[in-house]
XYZ file of C-alpha atoms in Angstrom:
627
model
C -61.128 356.410 172.210
C -59.535 357.544 176.262
C -62.740 355.894 177.908
C -63.057 352.196 175.648
C -62.775 349.284 176.319
C -60.427 346.117 174.686
C -61.345 342.076 175.095
C -57.863 340.547 174.134
C -58.995 337.829 171.363
C -56.853 335.072 174.116
C -59.435 336.158 176.444
C -62.494 335.611 174.448
C -61.661 332.610 173.809
C -60.677 331.522 177.293
C -64.203 332.399 177.417
C -66.141 330.441 175.255
C -64.208 327.753 176.394
C -65.507 327.888 180.322
C -68.505 325.218 180.875
C -72.617 327.497 180.581
C -73.659 326.620 183.901
C -77.156 326.063 182.171
C -77.898 324.651 178.325
C -79.559 327.532 176.399
C -83.082 327.548 175.423
C -86.159 326.496 178.361
C -85.966 323.878 180.446
C -87.487 320.929 181.378
C -89.257 320.782 184.813
C -89.378 317.905 186.476
C -93.208 318.001 187.598
C -93.924 319.369 183.853
C -91.804 315.619 182.736
C -93.638 314.066 185.244
C -96.498 314.647 183.669
C -96.144 314.176 180.829
C -94.745 310.497 181.905
C -97.195 309.600 183.192
C -100.094 310.234 179.848
C -97.701 309.178 176.989
C -95.798 306.502 178.736
C -92.116 305.773 179.817
C -90.024 305.979 176.311
C -89.397 302.278 174.200
C -85.400 300.525 174.725
C -84.979 302.587 171.425
C -87.054 305.747 172.022
C -90.864 306.845 171.177
C -91.758 306.239 167.572
C -91.497 310.125 166.184
C -94.739 309.197 163.845
C -96.903 308.843 166.743
C -95.971 313.244 168.145
C -99.927 314.130 167.006
C -101.065 310.979 169.105
C -99.397 312.019 171.597
C -100.764 316.281 171.265
C -103.361 314.862 171.576
C -103.040 313.783 174.774
C -101.858 316.434 176.514
C -104.626 318.554 174.637
C -107.730 316.426 175.347
C -106.384 315.892 179.103
C -105.279 319.456 180.150
C -107.752 321.175 177.724
C -105.131 322.618 175.855
C -101.168 322.454 175.671
C -99.285 324.428 177.996
C -95.643 325.521 177.248
C -94.467 323.003 179.869
C -95.618 320.556 177.923
C -94.185 321.238 174.657
C -90.766 321.369 175.988
C -91.298 318.519 178.362
C -92.788 316.156 175.332
C -89.844 317.439 173.185
C -87.276 316.485 175.523
C -89.025 313.185 176.085
C -89.299 312.835 172.403
C -84.829 314.056 171.520
C -86.565 316.451 169.293
C -86.135 320.238 168.515
C -88.700 322.604 170.875
C -89.474 324.230 167.522
C -90.501 321.071 165.541
C -93.327 320.220 168.597
C -94.426 323.745 168.345
C -94.281 323.563 164.427
C -96.979 320.620 164.659
C -98.743 321.557 166.983
C -99.381 324.718 165.611
C -100.455 323.940 162.266
C -103.647 321.731 163.428
C -106.905 324.175 165.026
C -108.318 321.837 167.449
C -104.223 321.804 169.256
C -104.740 324.188 172.024
C -101.442 326.009 172.694
C -101.742 328.375 175.520
C -98.641 330.153 177.897
C -97.916 328.263 181.249
C -99.607 331.313 182.379
C -103.048 330.918 181.448
C -105.864 329.135 182.150
C -107.149 326.671 179.963
C -111.214 326.700 178.974
C -113.277 324.789 180.678
C -115.160 323.357 178.354
C -115.181 324.672 174.381
C -118.321 324.798 172.240
C -118.107 324.813 168.942
C -120.231 325.715 165.838
C -120.162 325.113 161.540
C -120.482 327.935 160.120
C -119.876 325.702 156.120
C -122.741 326.570 154.044
C -125.272 323.743 155.274
C -125.524 325.012 159.073
C -125.298 328.940 158.156
C -128.653 328.417 155.903
C -129.640 326.385 159.387
C -128.884 329.887 160.959
C -125.609 328.375 162.771
C -124.456 331.853 162.156
C -127.140 333.926 164.998
C -126.619 330.308 167.543
C -122.776 330.977 167.357
C -124.245 335.248 168.773
C -126.448 333.414 170.833
C -124.149 331.129 172.662
C -121.332 333.707 173.006
C -123.713 336.258 175.062
C -125.407 333.725 176.899
C -122.240 331.042 177.828
C -119.641 333.398 178.602
C -118.312 330.772 181.309
C -117.206 328.102 178.303
C -114.970 329.019 175.066
C -117.389 328.879 172.437
C -116.304 329.356 169.053
C -116.987 328.762 165.351
C -115.128 326.064 163.194
C -115.543 324.985 159.706
C -117.985 321.588 158.710
C -118.438 318.987 161.499
C -119.923 317.105 158.047
C -123.229 316.647 160.155
C -124.351 318.793 156.776
C -128.422 316.861 157.155
C -128.307 318.065 161.050
C -127.522 320.881 160.601
C -126.969 324.097 162.571
C -123.938 321.653 164.083
C -122.208 321.586 166.643
C -120.350 320.246 169.599
C -119.432 320.314 173.116
C -115.981 318.883 174.571
C -115.826 315.916 172.492
C -120.116 314.843 172.151
C -122.136 316.540 168.720
C -125.462 318.637 169.080
C -127.499 316.686 166.411
C -129.805 319.908 165.283
C -128.714 323.017 167.682
C -130.507 325.203 169.668
C -129.711 327.353 172.646
C -131.504 325.362 174.962
C -129.455 321.771 173.969
C -126.155 323.005 174.141
C -126.282 324.986 177.483
C -128.200 321.974 178.279
C -125.121 319.183 178.281
C -122.417 322.568 179.438
C -124.565 323.202 183.031
C -124.289 319.173 182.772
C -120.545 318.487 181.550
C -122.384 316.328 178.701
C -119.065 316.285 176.825
C -117.931 312.727 176.492
C -119.200 311.538 172.649
C -122.922 309.768 172.662
C -123.270 305.847 172.081
C -123.839 304.531 168.928
C -126.721 301.338 170.171
C -127.964 300.513 167.163
C -123.514 300.192 165.013
C -123.501 296.692 164.131
C -120.841 294.571 166.225
C -118.735 292.086 165.985
C -121.115 289.066 167.170
C -123.913 290.717 164.777
C -121.477 291.031 161.634
C -120.379 287.294 162.378
C -124.096 285.986 162.062
C -124.233 287.722 158.749
C -121.697 285.820 156.946
C -118.805 288.890 157.869
C -115.268 288.565 157.624
C -115.564 284.898 155.262
C -114.311 286.999 152.266
C -111.421 288.161 153.982
C -110.591 285.198 155.113
C -111.133 283.518 151.510
C -108.882 286.121 150.232
C -106.094 285.486 153.360
C -105.681 281.375 152.880
C -106.017 281.530 148.447
C -109.101 279.948 148.201
C -109.910 282.547 146.492
C -108.413 283.622 144.381
C -106.149 288.039 143.942
C -106.525 287.841 140.328
C -111.072 287.805 140.162
C -110.880 289.986 143.335
C -109.715 292.896 141.012
C -111.579 291.713 137.996
C -114.550 292.379 139.940
C -113.196 295.516 140.570
C -111.951 296.384 136.919
C -115.692 295.120 135.486
C -117.822 296.923 138.243
C -116.319 300.265 137.233
C -115.475 301.282 140.905
C -113.738 304.306 140.952
C -112.407 306.207 143.998
C -115.025 307.580 145.815
C -113.721 310.527 148.585
C -113.451 312.588 144.972
C -110.739 311.666 142.429
C -112.466 309.125 140.746
C -109.165 307.057 139.570
C -110.560 303.251 138.959
C -109.750 301.357 141.864
C -108.815 297.523 140.482
C -105.692 299.281 138.447
C -104.666 301.293 141.288
C -104.838 298.153 143.622
C -103.253 296.468 140.353
C -100.041 299.617 140.777
C -99.129 299.550 143.296
C -99.297 294.937 144.068
C -97.200 295.620 141.495
C -94.888 297.737 143.588
C -91.828 295.820 145.364
C -92.540 295.495 149.347
C -93.126 296.423 151.887
C -96.340 298.104 150.424
C -98.349 300.032 152.615
C -102.305 300.877 153.444
C -103.292 304.306 154.100
C -107.157 305.138 155.226
C -108.645 308.735 154.285
C -111.902 308.502 156.770
C -110.486 312.974 157.090
C -114.030 313.367 155.801
C -113.680 317.407 156.335
C -116.123 318.702 152.493
C -117.415 321.444 153.244
C -121.507 319.028 152.595
C -119.613 315.372 152.953
C -121.168 312.896 155.723
C -121.734 308.971 153.773
C -118.158 308.590 155.385
C -119.315 308.822 159.305
C -123.048 308.059 158.112
C -121.381 304.390 156.984
C -118.936 304.482 160.125
C -121.534 304.211 161.993
C -123.081 302.344 161.132
C -121.417 298.979 159.909
C -117.665 299.303 161.120
C -116.802 296.130 160.098
C -118.276 295.923 156.671
C -115.850 298.455 156.073
C -112.459 296.961 158.208
C -112.905 294.130 155.768
C -113.174 296.156 153.365
C -109.634 297.181 154.324
C -108.775 293.339 155.181
C -109.318 292.151 151.710
C -107.508 295.525 150.173
C -104.849 294.278 151.979
C -104.259 290.240 151.484
C -104.941 291.414 147.729
C -102.464 294.384 147.094
C -99.454 292.033 150.159
C -99.547 296.038 152.724
C -98.645 294.550 156.031
C -99.988 297.309 157.956
C -102.910 299.653 157.283
C -103.187 303.350 158.395
C -106.062 304.591 159.636
C -106.892 308.037 159.463
C -110.192 309.079 160.779
C -111.190 313.083 160.956
C -110.186 314.552 164.320
C -115.258 315.741 164.553
C -116.024 311.954 164.213
C -114.895 311.449 167.626
C -118.817 308.598 168.321
C -117.378 307.242 165.150
C -113.605 306.993 167.177
C -114.812 305.202 169.367
C -117.107 302.959 168.041
C -114.026 302.188 165.416
C -111.626 301.656 168.370
C -113.803 298.853 170.712
C -114.388 297.462 167.377
C -110.397 296.992 166.433
C -110.105 295.160 169.666
C -112.867 293.227 169.093
C -111.699 292.302 165.948
C -107.969 291.584 167.050
C -109.330 289.623 169.609
C -111.084 287.300 167.227
C -109.378 287.508 164.152
C -111.105 285.518 161.429
C -107.144 285.138 159.271
C -104.454 287.075 160.256
C -104.479 290.408 160.524
C -102.185 293.095 159.055
C -100.407 295.270 161.332
C -103.967 298.403 161.844
C -103.081 302.319 163.926
C -105.816 304.571 164.071
C -104.863 307.620 163.985
C -106.590 310.878 164.235
C -106.851 314.717 162.172
C -106.305 316.846 164.863
C -109.019 319.840 161.836
C -106.627 319.872 158.813
C -109.122 320.392 155.653
C -106.224 319.589 153.975
C -105.246 316.901 155.018
C -108.478 315.215 152.897
C -105.517 315.303 150.061
C -103.839 312.044 150.420
C -100.251 313.591 150.494
C -100.791 315.316 153.607
C -103.799 312.840 155.031
C -99.693 310.826 155.067
C -97.504 313.539 156.171
C -100.114 314.037 158.828
C -99.381 309.942 159.647
C -96.401 310.372 159.937
C -96.214 313.249 163.072
C -96.072 316.494 160.308
C -97.490 318.950 159.251
C -100.463 318.755 156.682
C -98.221 320.545 154.149
C -99.124 318.200 150.536
C -96.333 316.784 148.903
C -95.012 317.482 145.267
C -94.904 314.701 142.671
C -93.851 312.757 141.048
C -93.042 310.277 142.763
C -96.688 309.693 143.216
C -97.354 307.855 146.748
C -98.388 304.252 144.993
C -94.229 304.006 144.312
C -93.734 306.438 147.618
C -96.235 307.370 150.294
C -95.097 306.554 154.053
C -92.690 306.213 155.662
C -90.797 306.260 151.880
C -92.966 302.813 151.174
C -95.095 302.165 148.252
C -99.359 302.674 149.523
C -101.880 301.853 148.452
C -104.595 304.874 149.828
C -108.225 304.509 149.345
C -110.834 306.690 151.537
C -114.121 304.788 153.314
C -116.852 304.278 150.374
C -114.329 302.152 148.291
C -113.830 299.740 150.513
C -117.091 300.089 152.554
C -118.084 298.371 148.795
C -115.586 295.607 148.512
C -117.848 292.668 150.321
C -120.705 293.965 148.183
C -118.940 293.563 144.761
C -116.972 290.315 145.962
C -120.869 289.044 147.161
C -123.625 289.876 144.115
C -120.402 290.342 141.744
C -119.722 293.100 139.292
C -121.912 292.918 136.611
C -124.716 293.041 139.466
C -123.113 296.538 140.322
C -123.227 298.079 137.092
C -126.026 297.550 136.125
C -127.185 299.911 137.679
C -126.456 302.969 136.385
C -129.188 305.741 135.295
C -127.989 308.279 131.357
C -126.252 305.857 130.493
C -124.006 305.626 134.020
C -123.113 302.699 135.346
C -123.370 302.007 138.983
C -124.434 303.215 142.188
C -123.257 306.590 143.940
C -123.936 307.523 147.524
C -125.062 310.873 147.719
C -124.861 313.275 150.927
C -127.650 315.689 150.511
C -128.257 318.957 152.389
C -129.551 322.208 151.873
C -132.434 322.899 151.375
C -134.949 319.670 150.843
C -137.132 317.902 152.765
C -135.740 315.521 153.561
C -131.425 315.311 153.874
C -129.398 312.800 154.800
C -127.190 309.521 153.614
C -129.053 308.882 149.379
C -127.722 305.813 147.565
C -128.929 306.433 144.104
C -127.621 305.316 140.365
C -124.616 306.782 139.043
C -125.625 309.828 136.398
C -128.437 310.174 139.006
C -129.354 314.573 137.887
C -130.230 316.606 140.691
C -133.297 317.161 139.896
C -134.274 313.186 140.529
C -132.060 313.292 143.565
C -134.257 316.015 144.735
C -137.929 314.950 144.335
C -137.363 311.391 145.063
C -135.109 310.561 147.140
C -134.747 313.810 149.490
C -139.201 313.912 149.245
C -138.744 317.100 147.332
C -138.193 320.845 148.135
C -138.433 321.696 152.545
C -142.299 323.462 152.799
C -142.217 327.086 151.535
C -138.621 325.939 149.259
C -138.254 326.064 145.269
C -135.689 325.162 143.349
C -132.838 327.502 142.382
C -129.321 326.245 142.664
C -126.964 323.545 143.786
C -123.466 323.233 144.766
C -122.963 318.953 143.056
C -119.038 318.426 144.807
C -118.813 319.925 148.291
C -116.908 324.093 148.894
C -115.078 322.919 145.648
C -117.122 320.886 143.190
C -118.724 324.671 141.936
C -122.702 326.284 141.996
C -124.873 325.643 139.272
C -128.079 327.252 138.188
C -131.870 325.347 138.707
C -132.243 324.863 134.448
C -128.782 322.993 134.784
C -130.282 320.860 137.906
C -130.918 317.763 134.400
C -127.114 317.306 134.362
C -125.775 313.057 135.322
C -124.507 313.554 138.519
C -122.152 311.569 138.051
C -117.580 311.364 136.901
C -116.964 313.639 133.517
C -120.026 314.540 133.523
C -119.914 318.559 134.996
C -116.215 319.642 134.098
C -117.994 320.789 130.502
C -119.946 323.668 132.628
C -117.494 324.526 134.947
C -117.623 321.755 137.995
C -117.155 318.056 139.068
C -119.013 315.758 141.621
C -116.249 315.074 143.795
C -116.936 312.777 147.024
C -121.823 313.794 145.566
C -121.843 316.561 148.638
C -124.954 318.000 147.638
C -125.961 320.903 148.445
C -129.486 322.653 147.423
C -129.961 325.944 147.768
C -133.712 328.222 147.371
C -135.419 331.359 145.832
C -134.427 332.855 149.531
C -130.348 331.747 148.622
C -127.933 334.502 147.046
C -125.504 332.471 144.867
C -122.501 334.750 145.635
C -123.264 334.382 149.371
C -122.877 330.849 148.424
C -119.779 331.439 147.082
C -118.263 334.173 149.755
C -118.800 331.125 152.893
C -116.851 328.809 150.663
C -113.788 330.540 149.921
C -114.131 331.672 153.550
C -114.289 328.731 154.083
C -111.112 328.268 151.622
C -109.087 330.888 153.227
C -109.137 328.767 156.604
C -108.166 326.478 155.683
C -104.920 327.003 153.066
C -101.883 325.251 154.683
C -100.041 328.394 153.761
C -97.847 326.183 152.000
C -98.484 328.243 148.274
C -98.733 331.251 148.157
C -101.108 331.229 144.854
C -103.435 329.497 147.392
C -101.994 331.079 151.073
C -102.715 334.799 149.842
C -104.872 334.328 146.540
C -107.809 332.780 148.651
C -107.708 335.236 151.438
C -107.794 337.708 149.131
C -110.692 336.344 146.848
C -112.726 336.721 149.801
C -112.434 339.841 150.767
C -112.976 341.555 146.658
C -116.859 338.908 147.425
C -117.201 341.226 149.851
C -117.633 344.243 147.158
C -121.103 344.495 146.505
C -120.463 345.084 142.522
C -117.781 342.013 141.123
C -114.364 342.836 140.208
C -114.919 340.282 137.683
C -110.842 341.645 135.698
C -109.368 341.327 138.728
C -110.946 337.458 139.893
C -110.367 336.016 137.445
C -107.009 337.027 136.874
C -106.424 335.796 140.596
C -108.939 332.434 139.878
C -106.084 331.758 137.163
C -102.667 332.122 139.274
C -104.632 330.147 141.225
C -105.552 327.513 139.649
C -102.289 327.935 137.309
C -99.756 327.642 140.019
C -101.371 326.112 143.537
C -99.867 323.738 144.425
C -102.381 321.470 145.144
C -106.114 320.949 144.424
C -107.015 323.174 147.704
C -106.283 325.914 145.293
C -107.181 324.744 141.926
C -111.011 323.810 142.770
C -111.071 326.980 144.560
C -111.306 330.257 141.380
C -114.539 326.566 140.615
C -116.756 329.028 142.612
C -116.515 332.473 141.389
C -116.246 331.028 137.497
C -120.284 329.614 138.157
C -121.149 333.327 139.735
C -119.997 335.163 137.208
C -121.596 332.535 134.635
C -124.936 331.912 136.480
C -125.345 333.869 138.651
C -123.865 337.793 136.798
C -127.137 339.361 138.500
C -126.263 339.144 142.125
C -122.616 341.086 141.481
C -123.670 342.545 138.933
C -125.939 344.754 140.207
C -125.691 343.969 144.690
C -128.762 342.435 144.452
C -131.265 342.186 147.738
C -130.152 338.618 148.002
C -126.485 339.766 148.852
C -124.994 340.249 152.143
C -128.181 338.226 154.590
C -127.559 337.980 157.503
C -130.398 337.376 159.589
C -129.644 334.140 160.977
C -131.367 332.119 157.130
C -128.197 332.335 155.751
C -125.509 333.821 153.660
C -122.964 334.968 156.614
C -121.341 331.973 156.621
C -117.626 332.075 157.952
C -117.090 335.892 159.014
C -118.319 334.649 162.504
C -114.484 332.900 162.534
C -112.838 335.679 160.922
C -114.231 337.976 163.323
C -112.776 335.603 165.933
C -109.686 334.652 164.499
C -109.122 338.859 164.146
C -109.111 338.251 160.566
C -109.690 336.157 158.013
C -105.770 334.446 157.408
C -104.441 335.486 160.941
C -102.380 332.334 160.674
C -101.721 331.397 157.453
C -100.274 328.895 157.552
C -102.089 326.751 159.816
C -104.930 324.790 158.130
C -107.846 322.578 159.226
C -109.394 319.368 158.304
C -109.755 317.131 154.944
C -109.523 313.508 151.448
C -107.677 312.495 148.384
C -107.682 315.169 145.348
C -109.144 317.296 143.510
C -109.294 319.112 140.293
C -106.620 321.656 138.725
C -109.355 323.186 136.874
C -112.870 323.347 136.306
C -111.864 321.934 133.263
C -109.501 319.132 133.704
C -110.763 315.632 135.548
C -110.664 315.010 138.487
C -107.467 314.673 140.137
C -108.330 313.708 143.837
C -110.645 313.427 146.755
C -112.566 316.300 148.691
C -108.777 317.955 148.979
C -105.268 317.740 145.776
C -103.933 315.294 144.686
C -104.000 313.705 142.190
C -105.871 311.477 139.571
C -102.883 308.520 139.788
C -102.316 306.681 142.326
């Protein structure tokens, strides 16, 4: 061709040898680098620790009310990481607000919980009113805030608002009240020491109390993991102790199962009872470092725990392991123990395949003892009183005590310490003051969002491990949500399915697509039962972790126990009157679809069962019954 341009091969080679005028990709500005360094500090000799990436993102997000692109680029340069890796981690977690440099960060973000208990209390109408009235702040629906007994719950910045109303939220916004509330009733270090605190930890650390005797107490008590998995605590300590050192410990306080708030309640009241349990476990198992993973919504608890850890380290009762407090970032999936470990390492909180189990290859590749908060909270009392004393409690052939998080249509919601094996009817009548005025028992969720839904006629079943599986449910973390004749089981199931769709980490297709598709099918006036059951089977059989495996439980329960609601389009369904039933819809509309960002997860604990028939296999999300 006459007009063709020919470039010789040698000319191309010479051009490639020429130095670039600038590096490829976006360059770091001096101003952004200086801002990042001011907040996270200069690197050590070996550079910034890779596992602190999420902590650094929190610092930037808190200070600037969002993560601007220029700061992400600068942070990547400071940590010697690819920009795409930092962006992938930041975009995984709901609480990081990624902004273009041309955008303005919201002055205040107000969050309104739309999970089941809060939806029953009218959070849907509260959200709409706030979005209409508060035009100068960002008002968003969020999954469970861990304050179900205070429903409807909200947060203004980092300040929790119990029994939220438009007036209470608006007042805080107007007065810029965004810092965590004080906890004046918490037991501080001096008061704890006066009641004999840390004497047991000292005895174990110095060898005055035999390690074997401590493990035997746990075994004789029958104490099991109380995040949901139910793995025997004493056996777990033996297994991890038998692994080659160095050994590590990870404490799961990412309490995100809707309906669960017992860990927050206990932590805000008595942090050192928990910390003494941590020290005893670390001494017995031989853990050189402890990582405490606390959900990001618990700002008040984080301030308290930070203060008390500082006080403890300034006046240690014995040699302390290295203790690091890590902050979640709004990812329910991180309640699954391997996803939690990934997050502690500064990565996306995606569950790992098993085996190997984390008792063998866990945090940073080392044998790891993973425990729920409440399990460790029991340790001091069990050792002082003896395992037999604990096991002597119980009803209906069950042994021990359980803390139940009770919310919904009861007169006195809250954390209830009751005998293991107590029935729902007994729990409501004896510990909750009965049903709320004008309400009669219709149904209940015995184990939070993933534990299934049972009708009133099964309210006399013992609430404990291994008692509910024959009925398609499980106790999990003992998050009990009570429904009345004014509520709908199908709408409760839809609420929790939308929660699962929002919280799926997106790693596996059956969970990512299945939860979203199930939520869409469940909006039909008459359910397509065959399609839903097929979908439930695929999710249960093929999902990597317990989120997708347990998500079908509410579907199966509604089909089994509440057929009138889904076969005829009962008037109970499709309610959206501010009294409950349509939770999750507002969040779906706010993000432009139930799964607009399928790879982003949000909060929640160690594991849940693979199917309604299986035994409990973890804490609030996924995981395994293996240690």
